[in-house]
Amino acid sequence: FKYLIQILTKKMKFSISSAALIAGVAFLTDVNAFSLNTPSFIRQQQVSTDFTLYATMAESGSPPASSTTSTVSDGEIPTNLPSDMGMDYVPLATMLATGQLAEADQFTRDALIKLCGATEKGRNFVYWTEVKLIPSTDLATIERLWNKFSGGKFGYSVQKKKWRQSKNDFEVFCRKIGWTTKDGDVERKKRWFGASEFIYDVKKAPEGHLPLTSALRGTSLIKQLLTHPVWENDDWKIEP
């Protein structure tokens, strides 16, 4: 019996170590196709924090609905939205202008995956080392749209400001932008699978709450996004 316990213990240690090794590689991922990030994996590993930030929507079957929507006239939707990769950002502008923030968040994630070249390689995720491949032109266009339609409340530039205020401490950063919640006295990261706990409402969400970035496998990805060369100056703010 003791021998059996030793074998099981070794297997458990190997399993946890393997998961930790895999978790050390950060991805920007299409949450509908995130193989390791399934609810069953989460339950098996019994981790309610590291492995549930921006978790898969496999259980819900569809993106979470935005809290509020509105209508806009065609003139309110900008059409001069430059891209070095031939991307069409009018859908993103329309989603943001009409308050479809959950949909805009998903569009942004999908766009960044394509901009990194992962789609051409048959992947629905990118390695954090590929973030630098995102053209500054495209990231600036995406950022201007998020800023414009949130009144300066959302966007990566806002998150960068919060990141600096947090002195590069990820836990403090998450609290500042509302990516954590409390179960009684226990603080944890918000969940995405099942019923999303994130706030898709400009009026109710804290500054920097959106767009979401997966930190499921480490914080390298969001660090790379927030230190992208496009943020080195304020040129991204200039309308084309």
CSV table of C-alpha atoms in Angstrom, one decimal:
chain,number,residue,atom,x,y,z
A,1,PHE,CA,0.0,0.0,0.0
A,2,LYS,CA,2.8,2.4,0.9
A,3,TYR,CA,4.5,1.6,-2.4
A,4,LEU,CA,1.3,2.4,-4.3
A,5,ILE,CA,1.0,5.7,-2.5
A,6,GLN,CA,4.6,6.6,-3.5
A,7,ILE,CA,3.8,5.8,-7.2
A,8,LEU,CA,0.7,7.9,-7.1
A,9,THR,CA,2.5,10.8,-5.4
A,10,LYS,CA,5.3,10.7,-8.1
A,11,LYS,CA,2.7,10.7,-10.8
A,12,MET,CA,0.8,13.6,-9.3
A,13,LYS,CA,4.1,15.6,-8.9
A,14,PHE,CA,4.9,14.9,-12.6
A,15,SER,CA,1.4,16.0,-13.6
A,16,ILE,CA,1.6,19.2,-11.7
A,17,SER,CA,5.1,20.0,-12.8
A,18,SER,CA,4.1,19.4,-16.5
A,19,ALA,CA,1.1,21.7,-16.1
A,20,ALA,CA,3.3,24.3,-14.5
A,21,LEU,CA,5.8,24.1,-17.3
A,22,ILE,CA,3.1,24.4,-20.0
A,23,ALA,CA,1.6,27.3,-18.0
A,24,GLY,CA,4.9,29.1,-18.2
A,25,VAL,CA,4.3,29.9,-21.9
A,26,ALA,CA,1.9,32.8,-22.2
A,27,PHE,CA,-0.6,32.9,-25.1
A,28,LEU,CA,-3.0,35.3,-26.6
A,29,THR,CA,-5.8,32.9,-27.3
A,30,ASP,CA,-9.1,32.4,-29.0
A,31,VAL,CA,-11.0,31.4,-25.9
A,32,ASN,CA,-13.2,29.1,-28.0
A,33,ALA,CA,-10.2,27.0,-29.0
A,34,PHE,CA,-8.0,26.9,-25.9
A,35,SER,CA,-7.2,23.2,-25.4
A,36,LEU,CA,-5.7,23.3,-22.0
A,37,ASN,CA,-8.1,25.8,-20.7
A,38,THR,CA,-11.2,23.7,-20.5
A,39,PRO,CA,-13.6,23.6,-17.5
A,40,SER,CA,-12.7,19.9,-17.0
A,41,PHE,CA,-9.0,20.6,-16.8
A,42,ILE,CA,-9.8,23.4,-14.4
A,43,ARG,CA,-11.8,21.1,-12.1
A,44,GLN,CA,-9.3,18.3,-12.3
A,45,GLN,CA,-6.4,20.7,-11.2
A,46,GLN,CA,-8.7,22.4,-8.7
A,47,VAL,CA,-7.2,25.8,-9.4
A,48,SER,CA,-9.7,28.7,-9.1
A,49,THR,CA,-7.4,31.5,-9.8
A,50,ASP,CA,-4.5,31.1,-12.2
A,51,PHE,CA,-6.4,28.8,-14.6
A,52,THR,CA,-9.7,30.7,-14.6
A,53,LEU,CA,-8.7,34.2,-15.7
A,54,TYR,CA,-10.4,34.5,-19.1
A,55,ALA,CA,-11.3,30.9,-19.1
A,56,THR,CA,-13.0,29.1,-22.0
A,57,MET,CA,-16.6,29.8,-23.1
A,58,ALA,CA,-17.1,26.1,-24.0
A,59,GLU,CA,-19.7,25.7,-21.3
A,60,SER,CA,-21.7,28.7,-22.3
A,61,GLY,CA,-21.4,28.0,-26.0
A,62,SER,CA,-21.4,31.7,-27.1
A,63,PRO,CA,-19.7,35.0,-26.2
A,64,PRO,CA,-21.2,36.7,-23.1
A,65,ALA,CA,-23.8,39.3,-24.0
A,66,SER,CA,-22.9,43.0,-23.6
A,67,SER,CA,-24.8,44.8,-20.8
A,68,THR,CA,-26.0,47.6,-23.0
A,69,THR,CA,-26.4,48.3,-26.7
A,70,SER,CA,-27.4,51.4,-28.6
A,71,THR,CA,-27.9,52.5,-32.2
A,72,VAL,CA,-25.8,55.0,-34.2
A,73,SER,CA,-26.0,56.6,-37.5
A,74,ASP,CA,-23.5,55.8,-40.3
A,75,GLY,CA,-21.8,59.1,-39.9
A,76,GLU,CA,-20.7,58.2,-36.3
A,77,ILE,CA,-18.7,55.2,-37.5
A,78,PRO,CA,-15.2,56.1,-38.7
A,79,THR,CA,-14.2,54.5,-42.0
A,80,ASN,CA,-10.6,55.7,-42.3
A,81,LEU,CA,-9.1,52.9,-40.2
A,82,PRO,CA,-5.6,52.1,-41.5
A,83,SER,CA,-4.1,48.6,-41.4
A,84,ASP,CA,-0.7,47.4,-42.6
A,85,MET,CA,-2.3,43.9,-42.9
A,86,GLY,CA,-5.4,44.7,-44.8
A,87,MET,CA,-7.7,44.3,-41.8
A,88,ASP,CA,-11.2,45.7,-41.8
A,89,TYR,CA,-11.9,47.5,-38.5
A,90,VAL,CA,-15.3,48.9,-39.4
A,91,PRO,CA,-17.0,45.9,-37.6
A,92,LEU,CA,-15.0,46.7,-34.5
A,93,ALA,CA,-15.9,50.4,-34.7
A,94,THR,CA,-19.6,49.5,-35.1
A,95,MET,CA,-19.5,47.1,-32.1
A,96,LEU,CA,-17.9,49.7,-29.9
A,97,ALA,CA,-20.2,52.5,-31.1
A,98,THR,CA,-23.3,50.4,-30.3
A,99,GLY,CA,-22.1,49.2,-26.9
A,100,GLN,CA,-21.4,45.6,-28.0
A,101,LEU,CA,-18.4,45.4,-25.8
A,102,ALA,CA,-18.2,41.6,-25.4
A,103,GLU,CA,-18.3,41.2,-29.1
A,104,ALA,CA,-15.7,44.0,-29.6
A,105,ASP,CA,-13.5,42.3,-27.1
A,106,GLN,CA,-13.7,39.0,-29.0
A,107,PHE,CA,-13.1,40.8,-32.3
A,108,THR,CA,-10.0,42.5,-30.8
A,109,ARG,CA,-8.6,39.2,-29.6
A,110,ASP,CA,-9.2,37.5,-33.0
A,111,ALA,CA,-7.6,40.4,-34.8
A,112,LEU,CA,-4.4,40.3,-32.7
A,113,ILE,CA,-4.1,36.6,-33.4
A,114,LYS,CA,-4.3,37.2,-37.1
A,115,LEU,CA,-1.9,40.2,-36.9
A,116,CYS,CA,0.7,38.0,-35.2
A,117,GLY,CA,0.5,35.5,-38.1
A,118,ALA,CA,-0.8,32.6,-36.0
A,119,THR,CA,-3.8,32.1,-38.2
A,120,GLU,CA,-1.7,31.5,-41.3
A,121,LYS,CA,0.2,28.9,-39.3
A,122,GLY,CA,-3.0,27.1,-38.4
A,123,ARG,CA,-3.0,28.2,-34.8
A,124,ASN,CA,-5.7,29.9,-32.8
A,125,PHE,CA,-3.2,31.3,-30.3
A,126,VAL,CA,0.1,33.2,-30.4
A,127,TYR,CA,3.2,32.9,-28.3
A,128,TRP,CA,4.0,36.0,-26.3
A,129,THR,CA,7.3,36.4,-28.3
A,130,GLU,CA,5.1,37.1,-31.4
A,131,VAL,CA,3.4,40.1,-29.9
A,132,LYS,CA,6.2,42.3,-31.3
A,133,LEU,CA,5.0,41.3,-34.8
A,134,ILE,CA,1.7,43.2,-34.4
A,135,PRO,CA,2.1,46.3,-36.7
A,136,SER,CA,2.0,49.6,-34.8
A,137,THR,CA,-0.4,50.9,-37.3
A,138,ASP,CA,-3.0,48.3,-36.6
A,139,LEU,CA,-2.6,48.4,-32.8
A,140,ALA,CA,-2.9,52.2,-32.9
A,141,THR,CA,-6.2,51.9,-34.9
A,142,ILE,CA,-7.6,49.4,-32.5
A,143,GLU,CA,-6.6,51.6,-29.6
A,144,ARG,CA,-8.1,54.7,-31.0
A,145,LEU,CA,-11.4,52.9,-31.4
A,146,TRP,CA,-11.5,51.6,-27.9
A,147,ASN,CA,-10.5,55.0,-26.5
A,148,LYS,CA,-13.0,56.9,-28.6
A,149,PHE,CA,-16.1,54.9,-27.9
A,150,SER,CA,-15.3,54.5,-24.2
A,151,GLY,CA,-14.6,58.1,-23.5
A,152,GLY,CA,-10.9,57.3,-22.8
A,153,LYS,CA,-11.9,54.6,-20.3
A,154,PHE,CA,-10.8,51.4,-22.1
A,155,GLY,CA,-7.8,50.4,-24.1
A,156,TYR,CA,-4.3,49.1,-23.8
A,157,SER,CA,-2.9,52.6,-23.2
A,158,VAL,CA,-5.2,52.9,-20.2
A,159,GLN,CA,-4.1,49.5,-19.0
A,160,LYS,CA,-0.4,50.6,-19.4
A,161,LYS,CA,-1.1,53.6,-17.1
A,162,LYS,CA,-2.6,51.3,-14.5
A,163,TRP,CA,0.3,48.8,-14.9
A,164,ARG,CA,2.7,51.6,-14.1
A,165,GLN,CA,0.6,52.8,-11.2
A,166,SER,CA,0.7,49.2,-9.9
A,167,LYS,CA,4.6,49.2,-10.2
A,168,ASN,CA,4.4,46.2,-12.5
A,169,ASP,CA,2.7,44.1,-9.9
A,170,PHE,CA,0.1,41.9,-11.7
A,171,GLU,CA,-2.0,41.2,-8.6
A,172,VAL,CA,-2.3,45.0,-7.8
A,173,PHE,CA,-2.9,45.6,-11.5
A,174,CYS,CA,-5.8,43.2,-11.6
A,175,ARG,CA,-7.4,44.8,-8.6
A,176,LYS,CA,-7.1,48.3,-10.1
A,177,ILE,CA,-8.9,47.3,-13.4
A,178,GLY,CA,-11.5,45.0,-11.8
A,179,TRP,CA,-10.2,41.7,-12.9
A,180,THR,CA,-10.5,40.3,-9.4
A,181,THR,CA,-13.5,39.6,-7.1
A,182,LYS,CA,-14.1,38.2,-3.6
A,183,ASP,CA,-15.8,35.1,-2.4
A,184,GLY,CA,-16.3,36.2,1.2
A,185,ASP,CA,-12.9,37.1,2.4
A,186,VAL,CA,-11.1,35.2,-0.4
A,187,GLU,CA,-9.9,37.2,-3.4
A,188,ARG,CA,-9.7,35.5,-6.8
A,189,LYS,CA,-9.5,36.3,-10.5
A,190,LYS,CA,-12.8,36.7,-12.2
A,191,ARG,CA,-14.1,33.8,-14.3
A,192,TRP,CA,-15.1,33.8,-17.9
A,193,PHE,CA,-16.5,30.3,-18.4
A,194,GLY,CA,-20.2,29.7,-17.7
A,195,ALA,CA,-21.6,33.1,-16.7
A,196,SER,CA,-18.9,35.7,-17.3
A,197,GLU,CA,-18.0,37.9,-14.3
A,198,PHE,CA,-16.5,40.7,-16.4
A,199,ILE,CA,-18.3,44.0,-16.9
A,200,TYR,CA,-19.3,44.9,-20.5
A,201,ASP,CA,-20.7,48.2,-19.6
A,202,VAL,CA,-18.8,51.5,-20.0
A,203,LYS,CA,-20.6,53.2,-17.1
A,204,LYS,CA,-20.1,50.3,-14.6
A,205,ALA,CA,-16.7,49.0,-15.5
A,206,PRO,CA,-13.5,50.4,-13.9
A,207,GLU,CA,-10.9,52.2,-16.0
A,208,GLY,CA,-8.8,49.7,-18.0
A,209,HIS,CA,-11.2,46.8,-17.6
A,210,LEU,CA,-11.3,46.1,-21.3
A,211,PRO,CA,-10.0,44.6,-23.6
A,212,LEU,CA,-9.3,41.4,-21.8
A,213,THR,CA,-6.0,39.5,-22.3
A,214,SER,CA,-5.4,35.9,-21.3
A,215,ALA,CA,-3.1,35.5,-18.3
A,216,LEU,CA,-3.9,31.9,-18.1
A,217,ARG,CA,-0.4,30.7,-18.8
A,218,GLY,CA,1.6,33.6,-17.2
A,219,THR,CA,1.8,37.3,-17.4
A,220,SER,CA,4.4,37.6,-20.2
A,221,LEU,CA,1.7,38.2,-22.8
A,222,ILE,CA,0.1,41.2,-21.3
A,223,LYS,CA,3.5,42.6,-20.4
A,224,GLN,CA,4.5,42.4,-24.0
A,225,LEU,CA,1.3,44.1,-25.1
A,226,LEU,CA,1.7,46.9,-22.7
A,227,THR,CA,5.4,47.5,-23.7
A,228,HIS,CA,4.8,47.3,-27.4
A,229,PRO,CA,6.8,50.0,-29.3
A,230,VAL,CA,3.6,51.8,-30.3
A,231,TRP,CA,3.2,53.1,-26.8
A,232,GLU,CA,6.7,54.7,-26.7
A,233,ASN,CA,5.1,58.0,-27.6
A,234,ASP,CA,1.6,59.5,-28.2
A,235,ASP,CA,1.7,59.2,-32.0
A,236,TRP,CA,-0.9,56.5,-31.9
A,237,LYS,CA,-3.4,59.2,-30.8
A,238,ILE,CA,-3.1,61.0,-34.1
A,239,GLU,CA,-6.1,60.5,-36.4
A,240,PRO,CA,-5.2,59.5,-39.9
